[in-house]
Short mmCIF file of C-alpha atoms in Angstrom, two decimals:
data_model
loop_
_atom_site.label_atom_id
_atom_site.label_comp_id
_atom_site.label_asym_id
_atom_site.label_seq_id
_atom_site.Cartn_x
_atom_site.Cartn_y
_atom_site.Cartn_z
CA MET A 1 -63.20 95.97 110.44
CA ALA A 2 -60.81 93.27 109.25
CA VAL A 3 -63.54 91.64 107.16
CA ILE A 4 -64.44 94.99 105.57
CA VAL A 5 -60.79 95.60 104.68
CA ALA A 6 -60.57 92.04 103.30
CA LEU A 7 -63.34 92.96 100.84
CA GLY A 8 -60.87 95.50 99.43
CA ALA A 9 -58.37 92.67 99.01
CA PHE A 10 -61.12 90.69 97.22
CA LEU A 11 -61.55 93.49 94.67
CA MET A 12 -57.80 93.98 94.20
CA THR A 13 -57.29 90.27 93.55
CA LEU A 14 -59.98 90.30 90.87
CA ALA A 15 -58.42 93.43 89.37
CA GLY A 16 -55.05 91.67 89.15
CA GLY A 17 -56.56 88.66 87.42
CA TRP A 18 -58.54 90.87 85.04
CA THR A 19 -55.35 92.72 84.10
CA ALA A 20 -53.50 89.46 83.39
CA GLN A 21 -56.40 88.28 81.25
CA ARG A 22 -56.66 91.47 79.19
CA VAL A 23 -53.02 91.64 78.09
CA THR A 24 -52.69 88.19 76.53
CA ASP A 25 -51.35 89.74 73.31
CA ARG A 26 -48.29 90.77 75.34
CA ARG A 27 -47.83 87.40 77.02
CA HIS A 28 -44.08 87.75 77.42
CA LEU A 29 -44.56 91.04 79.26
CA VAL A 30 -47.20 89.47 81.50
CA LEU A 31 -44.89 86.59 82.38
CA GLY A 32 -41.93 88.91 82.93
CA LEU A 33 -43.98 91.06 85.30
CA ALA A 34 -45.41 88.00 87.08
CA GLY A 35 -41.91 86.62 87.62
CA GLY A 36 -40.72 89.92 89.05
CA LEU A 37 -43.73 90.20 91.34
CA MET A 38 -43.21 86.67 92.64
CA LEU A 39 -39.48 87.22 93.17
CA GLY A 40 -40.21 90.44 95.05
CA VAL A 41 -42.89 88.84 97.21
CA VAL A 42 -40.57 85.98 98.14
CA GLY A 43 -37.37 87.91 98.82
CA LEU A 44 -38.77 91.13 100.26
CA ASP A 45 -41.96 90.03 101.99
CA LEU A 46 -42.42 86.31 102.69
CA LEU A 47 -38.88 85.27 103.64
CA PRO A 48 -38.14 88.17 106.03
CA GLU A 49 -41.51 87.61 107.74
CA ALA A 50 -40.88 83.86 107.95
CA MET A 51 -37.41 84.42 109.45
CA HIS A 52 -38.92 86.69 112.08
CA ALA A 53 -41.85 84.45 112.99
CA ALA A 54 -40.66 80.85 112.60
CA GLY A 55 -38.28 81.02 115.55
CA ASP A 56 -35.97 78.10 116.37
CA GLU A 57 -32.99 76.72 114.48
CA VAL A 58 -32.69 73.09 113.45
CA PHE A 59 -29.12 71.78 113.44
CA GLY A 60 -27.71 75.26 113.09
CA VAL A 61 -30.07 76.45 110.32
CA PRO A 62 -33.18 78.64 110.89
CA LEU A 63 -36.36 76.62 110.49
CA ALA A 64 -37.75 79.14 108.00
CA LEU A 65 -34.77 78.61 105.66
CA LEU A 66 -35.03 74.83 105.90
CA LEU A 67 -38.69 75.00 104.96
CA PHE A 68 -37.88 77.50 102.21
CA VAL A 69 -35.45 75.03 100.62
CA GLY A 70 -37.93 72.23 101.27
CA GLY A 71 -40.69 74.12 99.46
CA PHE A 72 -38.41 74.67 96.47
CA LEU A 73 -37.51 70.96 96.33
CA VAL A 74 -41.11 69.79 96.80
CA ALA A 75 -42.28 72.01 93.92
CA HIS A 76 -39.46 70.70 91.72
CA CYS A 77 -40.12 67.05 92.60
CA VAL A 78 -43.89 67.33 92.14
CA GLU A 79 -43.50 68.93 88.72
CA ARG A 80 -40.93 66.38 87.55
CA LEU A 81 -42.93 63.41 88.83
CA LEU A 82 -46.11 64.63 87.16
CA ALA A 83 -44.21 65.28 83.93
CA VAL A 84 -42.72 61.78 83.97
CA ARG A 85 -46.14 60.28 84.70
CA GLN A 86 -47.74 62.17 81.82
CA ALA A 87 -44.91 61.26 79.44
CA SER A 88 -45.19 57.56 80.36
CA HIS A 89 -48.88 57.68 79.41
CA GLY A 90 -48.19 59.52 76.18
CA GLY A 91 -49.88 62.69 77.41
CA ARG A 92 -46.93 64.98 76.93
CA ASN A 93 -46.55 64.28 73.27
CA GLY A 94 -50.03 63.03 72.53
CA ASP A 95 -50.79 65.97 70.26
CA GLY A 96 -47.96 65.21 67.89
CA GLY A 97 -45.46 67.46 69.58
CA ASP A 98 -41.91 66.68 70.51
CA SER A 99 -40.34 66.82 73.96
CA HIS A 100 -39.65 70.55 73.55
CA GLY A 101 -43.30 71.44 73.19
CA TYR A 102 -43.46 71.93 69.43
CA VAL A 103 -46.04 70.33 67.20
CA HIS A 104 -45.00 68.92 63.86
CA GLY A 105 -44.79 71.67 61.31
CA GLY A 106 -42.86 74.03 63.58
CA ALA A 107 -45.71 75.76 65.45
CA PRO A 108 -45.01 76.21 69.16
CA ASP A 109 -47.28 74.48 71.65
CA ASP A 110 -49.06 77.05 73.88
CA HIS A 111 -47.86 75.53 77.13
CA GLY A 112 -44.66 73.76 76.10
CA GLY A 113 -45.66 70.31 77.31
CA ARG A 114 -46.30 71.54 80.86
CA VAL A 115 -48.55 69.51 83.16
CA PRO A 116 -51.86 71.29 83.85
CA GLN A 117 -52.09 69.80 87.35
CA VAL A 118 -48.95 71.69 88.35
CA GLY A 119 -50.61 74.96 87.42
CA LEU A 120 -53.70 74.11 89.44
CA THR A 121 -51.55 73.06 92.41
CA ALA A 122 -49.59 76.30 92.24
CA ALA A 123 -52.81 78.32 92.03
CA ALA A 124 -54.19 76.39 95.01
CA ALA A 125 -51.04 77.34 96.94
CA MET A 126 -51.74 80.98 96.04
CA VAL A 127 -55.25 80.56 97.46
CA GLY A 128 -53.76 79.14 100.67
CA HIS A 129 -51.43 82.11 100.85
CA SER A 130 -54.34 84.53 100.46
CA LEU A 131 -56.19 82.69 103.22
CA ALA A 132 -53.17 83.18 105.48
CA ASP A 133 -53.13 86.86 104.47
CA GLY A 134 -56.69 87.17 105.72
CA VAL A 135 -55.81 85.47 109.00
CA ALA A 136 -52.83 87.81 109.43
CA LEU A 137 -55.09 90.78 108.70
CA GLY A 138 -57.61 89.73 111.33
CA ALA A 139 -54.89 89.04 113.90
CA ALA A 140 -53.34 92.47 113.26
CA PHE A 141 -56.61 94.23 114.00
CA GLN A 142 -56.85 92.21 117.22
CA VAL A 143 -53.46 93.62 118.26
CA GLY A 144 -54.43 97.23 117.51
CA GLY A 145 -55.74 99.68 114.93
CA GLY A 146 -52.31 100.94 113.85
CA MET A 147 -51.01 97.43 113.23
CA GLY A 148 -54.22 96.57 111.40
CA VAL A 149 -53.89 99.52 109.03
CA ALA A 150 -50.26 98.66 108.21
CA VAL A 151 -51.09 95.02 107.46
CA ALA A 152 -54.20 96.06 105.52
CA LEU A 153 -52.09 98.26 103.23
CA ALA A 154 -49.69 95.40 102.55
CA VAL A 155 -52.43 92.81 101.98
CA ILE A 156 -54.61 94.94 99.71
CA THR A 157 -51.77 96.17 97.51
CA HIS A 158 -50.00 92.87 97.04
CA ASP A 159 -53.26 90.98 96.47
CA PHE A 160 -53.25 92.63 93.04
CA ALA A 161 -50.04 90.68 92.40
CA ASP A 162 -51.62 87.53 93.86
CA GLY A 163 -54.58 87.74 91.48
CA PHE A 164 -52.27 88.48 88.55
CA ASN A 165 -50.05 85.51 89.38
CA THR A 166 -52.91 83.09 90.12
CA TYR A 167 -54.49 83.61 86.71
CA THR A 168 -51.12 83.64 84.91
CA LEU A 169 -49.88 80.42 86.57
CA THR A 170 -53.09 78.52 85.84
CA ARG A 171 -53.09 79.50 82.17
CA LEU A 172 -49.32 79.07 81.72
CA TYR A 173 -49.65 75.33 82.39
CA GLY A 174 -52.34 74.88 79.73
CA ASN A 175 -55.50 74.97 81.87
CA ALA A 176 -58.73 76.26 80.38
CA ARG A 177 -59.75 79.87 80.95
CA ARG A 178 -62.74 78.67 83.00
CA LYS A 179 -60.46 76.93 85.49
CA ALA A 180 -58.20 79.97 85.69
CA LEU A 181 -61.21 82.16 86.51
CA MET A 182 -62.38 79.67 89.16
CA MET A 183 -58.97 79.74 90.84
CA LEU A 184 -58.91 83.53 90.60
CA PHE A 185 -62.30 83.78 92.33
CA ALA A 186 -61.18 81.34 95.05
CA ASP A 187 -58.06 83.44 95.57
CA ALA A 188 -60.19 86.59 95.87
CA VAL A 189 -62.56 85.03 98.43
CA ALA A 190 -59.76 83.50 100.53
CA PRO A 191 -58.65 86.66 102.44
CA VAL A 192 -62.27 87.40 103.38
CA VAL A 193 -62.67 83.88 104.76
CA GLY A 194 -59.32 84.12 106.58
CA ALA A 195 -60.19 87.46 108.18
CA ALA A 196 -63.61 86.19 109.25
CA SER A 197 -62.04 83.09 110.84
CA THR A 198 -60.13 85.26 113.32
CA LEU A 199 -63.46 86.04 114.97
CA LEU A 200 -63.27 82.45 116.22
CA PHE A 201 -59.53 81.79 116.70
CA THR A 202 -56.04 83.23 116.17
CA LEU A 203 -53.27 81.41 114.30
CA PRO A 204 -50.06 81.16 116.39
CA GLU A 205 -47.08 83.09 115.01
CA GLU A 206 -44.61 80.19 114.64
CA PRO A 207 -46.79 77.93 112.43
CA LEU A 208 -47.58 80.94 110.26
CA GLY A 209 -43.85 81.69 109.89
CA ALA A 210 -43.13 78.07 108.97
CA TYR A 211 -45.85 78.15 106.33
CA LEU A 212 -44.51 81.39 104.84
CA GLY A 213 -41.01 79.89 104.55
CA PHE A 214 -42.28 76.80 102.73
CA PHE A 215 -44.57 78.77 100.44
CA GLY A 216 -41.73 81.16 99.60
CA GLY A 217 -39.63 78.24 98.34
CA VAL A 218 -42.50 77.04 96.13
CA LEU A 219 -42.98 80.50 94.63
CA LEU A 220 -39.27 80.98 94.00
CA TYR A 221 -39.11 77.69 92.07
CA LEU A 222 -42.08 78.65 89.89
CA ALA A 223 -40.65 82.11 89.19
CA ALA A 224 -37.05 81.05 88.52
CA ALA A 225 -37.57 77.68 86.81
CA GLU A 226 -40.78 78.25 84.87
CA ILE A 227 -42.15 81.76 84.52
CA LEU A 228 -39.01 83.80 83.82
CA PRO A 229 -37.48 81.29 81.35
CA GLU A 230 -40.80 81.16 79.50
CA ALA A 231 -41.02 84.97 79.45
CA HIS A 232 -37.62 85.30 77.75
CA HIS A 233 -37.73 82.15 75.59
CA LYS A 234 -39.37 83.70 72.52
CA HIS A 235 -39.10 87.37 73.44
CA PRO A 236 -35.64 88.09 74.92
CA ALA A 237 -36.44 91.81 74.77
CA LEU A 238 -35.41 94.66 77.05
CA SER A 239 -39.10 95.40 77.68
CA THR A 240 -39.58 91.94 79.19
CA LEU A 241 -36.56 92.42 81.45
CA MET A 242 -37.84 95.84 82.51
CA CYS A 243 -41.21 94.32 83.44
CA THR A 244 -39.41 91.83 85.69
CA VAL A 245 -37.34 94.54 87.37
CA GLY A 246 -40.46 96.69 87.66
CA GLY A 247 -42.33 93.87 89.39
CA VAL A 248 -39.59 93.53 92.02
CA ALA A 249 -39.45 97.31 92.48
CA GLY A 250 -43.23 97.44 92.87
CA ILE A 251 -43.21 94.91 95.69
CA TRP A 252 -40.31 96.79 97.33
CA LEU A 253 -42.45 99.95 97.24
CA VAL A 254 -45.40 98.12 98.78
CA VAL A 255 -43.25 96.66 101.57
CA GLY A 256 -41.69 100.04 102.26
CA LEU A 257 -45.08 101.80 102.46
CA ALA A 258 -46.44 99.07 104.72
CA ASP A 259 -43.56 99.52 107.17
#
């Protein structure tokens, strides 16, 4: 049953990626919505679940919060180190652009000097998250049908956001459309693989909570430091802001229905 439900998550993930791909002429709205979805997933879904599952405190601070901050710092450090490495090899400005991502003549660079590897790493983290979603789905059905249905609702609905964000993140950092589609497909398959794996084993609750805390920190960094600033950089419009608020509200609705 869990694997069958995971096939629904597969389709929803592809639908999210397809939606992100089709609205490229409204890129600022796509990024505003993606930032809101990621903020909602982190604050209303991942972090509360991590706090519940991760358990012990370390030197007076819950382990989930330590890993949350650690994930934020790791994402920041990885991006900065890759940017410095690319700049030292002339890759950042190799197309004639300046350090602000503009080519000579005043035309804006499509990805503002961002490092493509960061986008692929972020998308890979989304795939890992979807894999964990599948494991959680399978474990919930092992506990009971009611729990399985509740988790299935949450997984299927927010996998639309996962697919949307996976495609958007990959493309935002200047990766080719082909790579973005590959990461989208991997993200769609991941929950099916995760659900199927629970036929062989069950992931303990505490490691899953620790992972969710760390992943939440990574997502928050990408949303706050990259996606939302980019969304409002050239289009500081009310419509972009409303997309961000709408993304958070949408995740709140999903969490509320799942509970």
